[in-house]
PDB file of C-alpha atoms in Angstrom:
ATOM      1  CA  UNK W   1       1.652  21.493 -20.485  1.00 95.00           C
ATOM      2  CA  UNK W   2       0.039  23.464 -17.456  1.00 95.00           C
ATOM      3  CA  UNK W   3       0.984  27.110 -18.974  1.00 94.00           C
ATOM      4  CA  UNK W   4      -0.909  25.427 -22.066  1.00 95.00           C
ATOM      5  CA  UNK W   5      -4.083  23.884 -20.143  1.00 95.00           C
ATOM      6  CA  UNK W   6      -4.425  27.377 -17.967  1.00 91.00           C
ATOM      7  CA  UNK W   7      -4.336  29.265 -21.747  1.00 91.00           C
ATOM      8  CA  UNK W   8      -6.821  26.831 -23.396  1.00 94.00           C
ATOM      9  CA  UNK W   9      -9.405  26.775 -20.323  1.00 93.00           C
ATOM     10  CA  UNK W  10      -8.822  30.840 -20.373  1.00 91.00           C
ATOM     11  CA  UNK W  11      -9.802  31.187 -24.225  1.00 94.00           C
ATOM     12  CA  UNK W  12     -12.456  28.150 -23.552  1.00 95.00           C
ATOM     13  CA  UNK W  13     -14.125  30.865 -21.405  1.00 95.00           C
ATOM     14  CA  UNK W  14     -13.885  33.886 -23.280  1.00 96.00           C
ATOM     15  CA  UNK W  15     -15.081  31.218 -26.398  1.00 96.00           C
ATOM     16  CA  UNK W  16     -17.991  29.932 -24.904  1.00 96.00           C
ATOM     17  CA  UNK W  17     -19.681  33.407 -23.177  1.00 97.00           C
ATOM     18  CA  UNK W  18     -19.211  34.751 -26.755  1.00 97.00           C
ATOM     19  CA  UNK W  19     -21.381  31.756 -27.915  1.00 96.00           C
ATOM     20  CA  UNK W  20     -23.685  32.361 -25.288  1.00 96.00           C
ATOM     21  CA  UNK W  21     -24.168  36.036 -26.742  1.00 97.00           C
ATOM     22  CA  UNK W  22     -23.940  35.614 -29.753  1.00 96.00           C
ATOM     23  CA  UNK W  23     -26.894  32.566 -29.973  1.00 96.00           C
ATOM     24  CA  UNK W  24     -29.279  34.706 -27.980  1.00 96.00           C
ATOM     25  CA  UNK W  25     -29.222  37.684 -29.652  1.00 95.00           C
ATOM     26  CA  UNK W  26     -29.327  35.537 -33.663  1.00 93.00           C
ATOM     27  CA  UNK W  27     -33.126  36.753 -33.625  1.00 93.00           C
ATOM     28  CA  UNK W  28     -32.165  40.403 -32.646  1.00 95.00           C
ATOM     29  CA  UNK W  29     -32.368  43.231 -35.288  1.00 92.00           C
ATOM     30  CA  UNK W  30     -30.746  46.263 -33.466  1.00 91.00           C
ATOM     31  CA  UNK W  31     -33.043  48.518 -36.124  1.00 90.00           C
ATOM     32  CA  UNK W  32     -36.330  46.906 -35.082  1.00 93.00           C
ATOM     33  CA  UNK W  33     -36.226  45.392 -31.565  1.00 95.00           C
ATOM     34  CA  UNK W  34     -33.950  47.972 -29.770  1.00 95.00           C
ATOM     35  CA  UNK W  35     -35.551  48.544 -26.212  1.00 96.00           C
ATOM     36  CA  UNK W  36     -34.522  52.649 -25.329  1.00 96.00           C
ATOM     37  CA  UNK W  37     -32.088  52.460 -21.972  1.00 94.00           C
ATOM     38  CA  UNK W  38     -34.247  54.543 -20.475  1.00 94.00           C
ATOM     39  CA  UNK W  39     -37.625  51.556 -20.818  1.00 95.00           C
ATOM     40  CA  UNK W  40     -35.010  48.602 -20.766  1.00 95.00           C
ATOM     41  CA  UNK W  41     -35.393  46.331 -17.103  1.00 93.00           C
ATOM     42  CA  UNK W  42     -33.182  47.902 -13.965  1.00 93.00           C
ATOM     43  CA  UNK W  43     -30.707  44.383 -14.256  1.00 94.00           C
ATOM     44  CA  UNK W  44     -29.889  45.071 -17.950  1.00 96.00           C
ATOM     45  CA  UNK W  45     -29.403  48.478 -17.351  1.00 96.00           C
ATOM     46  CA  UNK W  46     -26.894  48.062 -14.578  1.00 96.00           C
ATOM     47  CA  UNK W  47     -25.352  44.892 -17.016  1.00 97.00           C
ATOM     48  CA  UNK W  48     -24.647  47.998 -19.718  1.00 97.00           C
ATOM     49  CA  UNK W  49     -22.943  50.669 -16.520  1.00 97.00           C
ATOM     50  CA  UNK W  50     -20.995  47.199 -15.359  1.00 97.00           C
ATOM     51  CA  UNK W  51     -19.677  46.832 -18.886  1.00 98.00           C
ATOM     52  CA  UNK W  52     -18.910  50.507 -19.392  1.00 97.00           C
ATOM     53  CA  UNK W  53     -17.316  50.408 -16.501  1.00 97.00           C
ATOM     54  CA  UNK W  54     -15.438  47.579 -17.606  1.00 98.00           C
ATOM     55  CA  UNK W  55     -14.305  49.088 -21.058  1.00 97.00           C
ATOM     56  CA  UNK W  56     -13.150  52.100 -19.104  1.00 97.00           C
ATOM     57  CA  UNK W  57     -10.493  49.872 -17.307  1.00 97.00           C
ATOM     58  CA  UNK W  58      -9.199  47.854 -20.130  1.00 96.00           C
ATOM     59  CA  UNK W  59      -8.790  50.947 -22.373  1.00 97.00           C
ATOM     60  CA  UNK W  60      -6.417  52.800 -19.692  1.00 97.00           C
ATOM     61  CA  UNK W  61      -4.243  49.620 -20.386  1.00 97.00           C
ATOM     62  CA  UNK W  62      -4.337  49.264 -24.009  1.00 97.00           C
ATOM     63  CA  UNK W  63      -3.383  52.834 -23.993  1.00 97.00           C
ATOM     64  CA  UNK W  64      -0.312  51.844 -22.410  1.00 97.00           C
ATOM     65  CA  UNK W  65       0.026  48.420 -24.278  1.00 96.00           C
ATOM     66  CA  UNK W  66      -0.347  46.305 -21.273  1.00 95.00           C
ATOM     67  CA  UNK W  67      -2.070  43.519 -22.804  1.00 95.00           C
ATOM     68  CA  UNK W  68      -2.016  40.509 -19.949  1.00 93.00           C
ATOM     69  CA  UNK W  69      -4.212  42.249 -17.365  1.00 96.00           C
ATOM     70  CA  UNK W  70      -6.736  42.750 -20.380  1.00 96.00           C
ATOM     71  CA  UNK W  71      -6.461  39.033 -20.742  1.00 95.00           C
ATOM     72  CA  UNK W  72      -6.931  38.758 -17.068  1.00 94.00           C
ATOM     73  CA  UNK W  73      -9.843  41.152 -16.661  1.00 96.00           C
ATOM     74  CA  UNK W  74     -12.017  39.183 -19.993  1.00 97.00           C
ATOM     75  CA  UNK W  75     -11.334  36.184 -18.656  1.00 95.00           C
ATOM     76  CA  UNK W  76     -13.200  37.354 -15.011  1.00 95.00           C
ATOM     77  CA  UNK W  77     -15.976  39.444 -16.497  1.00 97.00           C
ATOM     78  CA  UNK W  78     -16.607  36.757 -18.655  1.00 97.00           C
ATOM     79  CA  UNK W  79     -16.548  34.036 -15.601  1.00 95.00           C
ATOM     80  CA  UNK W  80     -17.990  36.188 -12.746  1.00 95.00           C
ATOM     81  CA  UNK W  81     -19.653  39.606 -13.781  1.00 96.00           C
ATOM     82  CA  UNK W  82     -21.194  37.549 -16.765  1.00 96.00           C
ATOM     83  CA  UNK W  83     -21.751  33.637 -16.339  1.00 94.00           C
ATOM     84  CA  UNK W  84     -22.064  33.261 -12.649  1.00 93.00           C
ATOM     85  CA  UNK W  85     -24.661  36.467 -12.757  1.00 95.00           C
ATOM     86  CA  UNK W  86     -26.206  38.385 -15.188  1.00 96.00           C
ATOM     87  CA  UNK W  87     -26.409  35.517 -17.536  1.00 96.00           C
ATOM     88  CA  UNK W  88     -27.209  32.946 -14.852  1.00 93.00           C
ATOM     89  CA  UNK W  89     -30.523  35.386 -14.088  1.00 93.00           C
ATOM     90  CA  UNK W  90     -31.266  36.219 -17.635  1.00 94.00           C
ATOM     91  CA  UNK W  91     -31.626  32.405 -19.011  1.00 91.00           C
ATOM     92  CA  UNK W  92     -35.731  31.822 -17.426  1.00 87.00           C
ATOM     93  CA  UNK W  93     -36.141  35.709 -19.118  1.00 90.00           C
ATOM     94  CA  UNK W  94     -34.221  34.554 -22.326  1.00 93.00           C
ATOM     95  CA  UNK W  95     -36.291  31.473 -22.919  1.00 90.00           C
ATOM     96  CA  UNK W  96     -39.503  31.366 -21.583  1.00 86.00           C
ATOM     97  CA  UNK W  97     -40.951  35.035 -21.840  1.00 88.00           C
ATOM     98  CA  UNK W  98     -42.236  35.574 -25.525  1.00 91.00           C
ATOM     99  CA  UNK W  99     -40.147  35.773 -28.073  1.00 92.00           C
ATOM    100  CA  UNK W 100     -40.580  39.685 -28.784  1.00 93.00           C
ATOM    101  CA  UNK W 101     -41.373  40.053 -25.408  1.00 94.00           C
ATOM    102  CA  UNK W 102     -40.818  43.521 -23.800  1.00 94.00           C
ATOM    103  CA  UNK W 103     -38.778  41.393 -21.042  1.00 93.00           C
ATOM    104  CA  UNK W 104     -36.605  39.417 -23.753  1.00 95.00           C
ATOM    105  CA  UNK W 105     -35.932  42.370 -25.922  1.00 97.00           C
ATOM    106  CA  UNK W 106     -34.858  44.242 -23.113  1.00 96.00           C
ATOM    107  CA  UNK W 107     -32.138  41.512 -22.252  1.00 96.00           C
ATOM    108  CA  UNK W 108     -31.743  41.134 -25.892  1.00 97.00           C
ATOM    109  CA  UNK W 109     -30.866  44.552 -26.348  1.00 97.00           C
ATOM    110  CA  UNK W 110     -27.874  44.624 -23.201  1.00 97.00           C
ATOM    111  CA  UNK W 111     -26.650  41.343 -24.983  1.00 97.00           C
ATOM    112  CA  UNK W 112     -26.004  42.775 -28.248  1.00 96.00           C
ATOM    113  CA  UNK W 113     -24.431  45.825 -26.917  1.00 97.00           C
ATOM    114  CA  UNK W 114     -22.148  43.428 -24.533  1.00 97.00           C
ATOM    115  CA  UNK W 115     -21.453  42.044 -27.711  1.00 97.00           C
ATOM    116  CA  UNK W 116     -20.268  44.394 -30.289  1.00 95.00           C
ATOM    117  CA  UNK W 117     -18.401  45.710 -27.037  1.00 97.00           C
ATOM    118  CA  UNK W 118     -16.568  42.393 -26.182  1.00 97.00           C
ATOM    119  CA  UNK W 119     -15.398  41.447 -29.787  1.00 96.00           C
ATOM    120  CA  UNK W 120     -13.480  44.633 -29.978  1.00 96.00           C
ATOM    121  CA  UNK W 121     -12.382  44.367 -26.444  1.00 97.00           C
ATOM    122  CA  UNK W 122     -10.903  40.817 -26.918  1.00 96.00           C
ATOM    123  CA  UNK W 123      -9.714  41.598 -31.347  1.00 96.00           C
ATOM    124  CA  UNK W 124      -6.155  42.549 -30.463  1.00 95.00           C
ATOM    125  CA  UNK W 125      -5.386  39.506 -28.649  1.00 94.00           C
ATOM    126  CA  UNK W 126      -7.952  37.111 -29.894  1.00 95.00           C
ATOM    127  CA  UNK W 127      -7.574  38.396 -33.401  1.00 96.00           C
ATOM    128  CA  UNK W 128      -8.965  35.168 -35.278  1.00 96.00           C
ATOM    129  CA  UNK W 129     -11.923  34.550 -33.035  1.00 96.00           C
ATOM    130  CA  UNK W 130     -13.279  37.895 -33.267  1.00 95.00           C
ATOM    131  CA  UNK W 131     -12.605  38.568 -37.328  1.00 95.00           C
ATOM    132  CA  UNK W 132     -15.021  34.877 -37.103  1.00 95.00           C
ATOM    133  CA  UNK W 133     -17.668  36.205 -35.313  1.00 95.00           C
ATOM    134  CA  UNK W 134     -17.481  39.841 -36.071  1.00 94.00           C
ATOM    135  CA  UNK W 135     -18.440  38.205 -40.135  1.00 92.00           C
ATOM    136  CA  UNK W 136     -21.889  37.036 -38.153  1.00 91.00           C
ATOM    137  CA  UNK W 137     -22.394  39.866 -35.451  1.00 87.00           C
ATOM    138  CA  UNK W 138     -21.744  42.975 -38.107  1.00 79.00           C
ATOM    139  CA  UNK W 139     -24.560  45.195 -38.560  1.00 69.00           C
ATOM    140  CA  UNK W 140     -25.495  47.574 -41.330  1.00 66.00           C
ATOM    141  CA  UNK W 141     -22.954  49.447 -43.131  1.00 71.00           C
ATOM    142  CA  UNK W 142     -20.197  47.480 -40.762  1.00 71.00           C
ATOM    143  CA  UNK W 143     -21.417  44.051 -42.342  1.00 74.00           C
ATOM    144  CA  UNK W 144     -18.277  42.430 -44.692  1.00 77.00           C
ATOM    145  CA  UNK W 145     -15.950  44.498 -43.064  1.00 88.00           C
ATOM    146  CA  UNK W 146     -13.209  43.501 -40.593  1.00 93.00           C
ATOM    147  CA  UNK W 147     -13.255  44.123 -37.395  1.00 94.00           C
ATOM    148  CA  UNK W 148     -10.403  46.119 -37.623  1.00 94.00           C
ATOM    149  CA  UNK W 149     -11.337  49.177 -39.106  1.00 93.00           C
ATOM    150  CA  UNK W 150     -13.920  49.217 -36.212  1.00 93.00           C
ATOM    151  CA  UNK W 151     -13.281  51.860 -32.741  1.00 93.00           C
ATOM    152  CA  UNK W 152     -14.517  50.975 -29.290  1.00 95.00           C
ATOM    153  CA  UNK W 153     -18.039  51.070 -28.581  1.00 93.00           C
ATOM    154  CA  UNK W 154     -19.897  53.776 -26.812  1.00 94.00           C
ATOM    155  CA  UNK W 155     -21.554  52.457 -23.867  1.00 94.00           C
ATOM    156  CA  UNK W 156     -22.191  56.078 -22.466  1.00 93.00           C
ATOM    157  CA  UNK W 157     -20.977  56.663 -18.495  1.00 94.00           C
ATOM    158  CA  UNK W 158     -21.040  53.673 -16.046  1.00 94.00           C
ATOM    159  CA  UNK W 159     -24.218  54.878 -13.480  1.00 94.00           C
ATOM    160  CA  UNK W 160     -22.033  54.734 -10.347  1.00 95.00           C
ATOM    161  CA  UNK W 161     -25.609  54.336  -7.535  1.00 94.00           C
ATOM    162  CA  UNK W 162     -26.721  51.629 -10.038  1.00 94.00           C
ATOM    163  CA  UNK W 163     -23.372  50.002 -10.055  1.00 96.00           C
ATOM    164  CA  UNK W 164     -23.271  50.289  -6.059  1.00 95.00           C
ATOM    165  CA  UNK W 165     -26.859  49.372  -5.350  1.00 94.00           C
ATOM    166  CA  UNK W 166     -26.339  45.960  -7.494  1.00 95.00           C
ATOM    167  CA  UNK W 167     -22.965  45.239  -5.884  1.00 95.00           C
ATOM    168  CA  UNK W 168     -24.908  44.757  -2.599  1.00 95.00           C
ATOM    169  CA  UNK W 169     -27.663  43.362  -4.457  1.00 94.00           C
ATOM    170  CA  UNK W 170     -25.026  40.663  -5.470  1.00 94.00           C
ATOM    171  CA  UNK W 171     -23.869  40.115  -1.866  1.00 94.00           C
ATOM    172  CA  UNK W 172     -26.903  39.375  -0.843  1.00 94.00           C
ATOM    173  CA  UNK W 173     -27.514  36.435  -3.819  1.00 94.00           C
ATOM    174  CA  UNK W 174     -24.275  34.954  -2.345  1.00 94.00           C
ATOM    175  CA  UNK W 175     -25.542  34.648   0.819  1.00 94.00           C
ATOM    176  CA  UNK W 176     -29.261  32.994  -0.396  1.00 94.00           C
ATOM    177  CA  UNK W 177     -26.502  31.101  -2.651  1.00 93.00           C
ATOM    178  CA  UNK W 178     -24.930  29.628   0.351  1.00 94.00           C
ATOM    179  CA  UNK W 179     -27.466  28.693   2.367  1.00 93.00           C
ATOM    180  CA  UNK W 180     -29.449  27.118  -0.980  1.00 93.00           C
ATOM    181  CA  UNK W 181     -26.238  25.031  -1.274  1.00 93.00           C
ATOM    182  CA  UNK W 182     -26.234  24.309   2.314  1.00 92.00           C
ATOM    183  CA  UNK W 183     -29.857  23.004   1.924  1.00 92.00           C
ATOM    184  CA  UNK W 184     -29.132  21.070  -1.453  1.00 90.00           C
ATOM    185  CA  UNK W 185     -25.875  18.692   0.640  1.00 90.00           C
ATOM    186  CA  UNK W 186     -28.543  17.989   2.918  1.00 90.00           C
ATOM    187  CA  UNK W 187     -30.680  16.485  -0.171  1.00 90.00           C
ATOM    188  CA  UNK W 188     -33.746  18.608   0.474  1.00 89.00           C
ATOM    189  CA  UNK W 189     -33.841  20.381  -2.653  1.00 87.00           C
ATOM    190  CA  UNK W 190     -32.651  19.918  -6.078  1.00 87.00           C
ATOM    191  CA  UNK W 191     -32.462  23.177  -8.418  1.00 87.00           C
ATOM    192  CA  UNK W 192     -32.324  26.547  -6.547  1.00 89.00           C
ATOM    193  CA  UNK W 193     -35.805  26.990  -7.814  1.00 89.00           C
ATOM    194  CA  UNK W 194     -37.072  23.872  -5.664  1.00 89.00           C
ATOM    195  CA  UNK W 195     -36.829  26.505  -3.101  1.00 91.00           C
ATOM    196  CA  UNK W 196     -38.787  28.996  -0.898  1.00 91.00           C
ATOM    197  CA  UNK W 197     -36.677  32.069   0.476  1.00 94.00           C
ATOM    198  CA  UNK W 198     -37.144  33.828   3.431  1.00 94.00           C
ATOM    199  CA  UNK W 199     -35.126  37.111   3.979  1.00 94.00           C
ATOM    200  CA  UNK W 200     -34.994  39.451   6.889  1.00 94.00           C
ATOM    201  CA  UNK W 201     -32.767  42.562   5.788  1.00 93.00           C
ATOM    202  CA  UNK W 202     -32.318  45.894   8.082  1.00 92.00           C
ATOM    203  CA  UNK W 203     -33.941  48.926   6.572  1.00 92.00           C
ATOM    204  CA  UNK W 204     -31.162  49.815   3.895  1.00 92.00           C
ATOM    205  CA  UNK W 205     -31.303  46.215   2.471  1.00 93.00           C
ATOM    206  CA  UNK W 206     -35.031  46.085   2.789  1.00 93.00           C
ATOM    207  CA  UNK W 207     -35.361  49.058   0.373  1.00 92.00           C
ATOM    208  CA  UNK W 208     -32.788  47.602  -2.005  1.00 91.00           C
ATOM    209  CA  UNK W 209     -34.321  44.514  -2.229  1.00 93.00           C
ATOM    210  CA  UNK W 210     -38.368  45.395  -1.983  1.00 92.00           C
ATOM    211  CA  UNK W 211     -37.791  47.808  -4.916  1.00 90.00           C
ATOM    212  CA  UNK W 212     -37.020  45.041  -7.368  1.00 90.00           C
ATOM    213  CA  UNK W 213     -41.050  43.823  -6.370  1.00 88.00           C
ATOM    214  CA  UNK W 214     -41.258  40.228  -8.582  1.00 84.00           C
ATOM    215  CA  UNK W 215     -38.170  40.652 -10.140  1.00 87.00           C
ATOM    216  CA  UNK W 216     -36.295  39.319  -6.654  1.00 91.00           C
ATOM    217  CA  UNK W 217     -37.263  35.421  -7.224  1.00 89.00           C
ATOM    218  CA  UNK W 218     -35.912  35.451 -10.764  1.00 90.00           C
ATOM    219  CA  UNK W 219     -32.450  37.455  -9.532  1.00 92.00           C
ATOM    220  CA  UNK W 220     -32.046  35.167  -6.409  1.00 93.00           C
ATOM    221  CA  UNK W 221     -33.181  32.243  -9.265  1.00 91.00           C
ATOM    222  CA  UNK W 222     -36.178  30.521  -6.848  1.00 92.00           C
ATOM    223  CA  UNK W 223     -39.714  30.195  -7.010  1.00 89.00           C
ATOM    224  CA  UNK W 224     -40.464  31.989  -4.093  1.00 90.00           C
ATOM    225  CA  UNK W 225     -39.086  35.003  -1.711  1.00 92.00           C
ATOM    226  CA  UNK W 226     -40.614  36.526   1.559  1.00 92.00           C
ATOM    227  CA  UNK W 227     -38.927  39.448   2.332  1.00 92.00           C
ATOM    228  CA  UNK W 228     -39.011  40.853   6.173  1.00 91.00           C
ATOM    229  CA  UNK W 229     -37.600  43.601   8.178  1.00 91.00           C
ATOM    230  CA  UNK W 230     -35.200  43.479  10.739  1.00 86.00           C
ATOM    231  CA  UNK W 231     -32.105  44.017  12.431  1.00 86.00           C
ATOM    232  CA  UNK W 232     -28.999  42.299  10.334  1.00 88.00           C
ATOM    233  CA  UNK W 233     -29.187  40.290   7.525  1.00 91.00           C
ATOM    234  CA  UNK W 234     -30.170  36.053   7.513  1.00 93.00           C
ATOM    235  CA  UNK W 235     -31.777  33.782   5.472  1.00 93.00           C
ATOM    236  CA  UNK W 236     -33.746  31.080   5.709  1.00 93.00           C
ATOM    237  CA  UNK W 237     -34.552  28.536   2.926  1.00 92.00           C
ATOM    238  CA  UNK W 238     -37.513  26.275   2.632  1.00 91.00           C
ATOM    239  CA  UNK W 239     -38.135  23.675  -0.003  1.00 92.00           C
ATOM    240  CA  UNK W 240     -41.302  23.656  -2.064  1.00 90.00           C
ATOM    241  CA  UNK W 241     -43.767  21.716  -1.467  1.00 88.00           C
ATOM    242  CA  UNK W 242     -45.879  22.777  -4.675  1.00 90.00           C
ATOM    243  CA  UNK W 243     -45.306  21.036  -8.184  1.00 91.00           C
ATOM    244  CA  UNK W 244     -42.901  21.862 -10.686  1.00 89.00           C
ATOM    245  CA  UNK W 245     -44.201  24.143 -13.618  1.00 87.00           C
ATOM    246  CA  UNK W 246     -43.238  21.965 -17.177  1.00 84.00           C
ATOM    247  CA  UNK W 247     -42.398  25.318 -18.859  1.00 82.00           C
ATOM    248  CA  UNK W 248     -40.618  27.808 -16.682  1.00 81.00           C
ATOM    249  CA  UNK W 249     -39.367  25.133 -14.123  1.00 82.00           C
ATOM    250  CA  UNK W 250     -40.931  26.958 -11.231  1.00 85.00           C
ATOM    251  CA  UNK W 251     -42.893  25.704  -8.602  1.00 88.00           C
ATOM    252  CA  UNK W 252     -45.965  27.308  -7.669  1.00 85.00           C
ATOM    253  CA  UNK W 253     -49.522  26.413  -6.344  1.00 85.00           C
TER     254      UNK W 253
END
């Protein structure tokens, strides 16, 4: 019974990120909304090096027919590169901006590539699943057939200073994470957007994080963030005290 429960919660995971994708990008026509790499926002661009960095290491074990650490690996990205991150950030992007938004088709545009890339990543294990959605995610000449007379995706080469410079960009979050959840047990703020930021980084980290400008309140996921130099890293979180947008859930003046 628990070798069963760990297998369904690991397909459960792999399942429901692959409905995440797959109902965001249903408006998405690769032929008309594509957003070039090159124009496409600095977050989705490192969410397309992350997952050709990803395909990189699950290919050197298929090659080699080790299929449980490719079972493994899914079931992380899927849990940690992809729902406690990038798709955590994108959701505000996903469904308040416009609908053929710049912003959204940008996100849009890493989704659908994350996409084709995962169902052919997860076919020779989760054969079923992915002949399912590979009949609603085929595109052009692909549509009707099966997924299995598909090859690997090209995602191009992983960007390895965009992969570093967002691994310390994700460090960071954790920290603002923590002390938001510290905050929250006391009861003085709800959502992580109830609340201000305050960050004082040393000059390497104040770079990083001042060349993101606005984008920083919607990666961290608050309403508000004061960045300041200084020696070492600490945070300090304040809650709002202005109301509660109806739309985008922020709170502002």
């Amino acid at each position: 019974d628990k070798i069963l429960a760990r297998v369904v919660d690991a397909y459960r995971r792999i399942r429901n990120t692959l409905r995440f994708l797959m109902a965001n990008t249903s408006d998405f026509d690769i032929e008309k909304d594509l957003v070039p790499f090159e124009e496409m926002l600095e977050i989705d661009r490192f969410a397309l090096s992350r997952a050709a960095q990803f395909q990189a290491e699950i290919l050197a074990h298929y090659k080699v027919y080790e299929f449980h650490p490719v079972v493994a690996k899914l079931q992380v990205y899927c849990s940690e590169d992809l729902g406690a991150f990038y798709l955590d950030v994108l959701k505000d992007r996903l469904y308040t901006t416009a609908a053929g938004s710049k912003a959204r088709r940008s996100a849009q545009t890493a989704l659908w590539h994350i996409t084709q890339a995962m169902l052919r990543w997860m076919a020779p294990f989760l054969s079923f699943t992915a002949e399912e959605a590979w009949a609603i995610c085929g595109s052009g000449e692909d549509k009707g057939q099966s997924i299995f007379t598909q090859t690997y995706l090209d995602l191009g080469e992983p960007d390895d200073a965009l992969l570093a410079k967002w691994a310390r960009i994700r460090e960071v979050r954790d920290t603002v994470n923590k002390e938001i959840e510290n905050v929250r047990t006391e009861g003085k703020v709800g959502s992580s957007l109830q609340a201000n930021v305050r960050i004082s980084a040393n000059e390497a980290d104040y770079a990083l994080l001042s060349a993101l400008g606005d984008d920083l309140k919607f990666v961290l996921i608050t309403s508000a963030v004061e960045l300041l130099a200084g020696s070492d890293l600490a945070v300090q979180v304040v809650p709002s005290t202005a109301l509660k947008c109806e739309r985008c859930w922020h709170w502002r003046a």
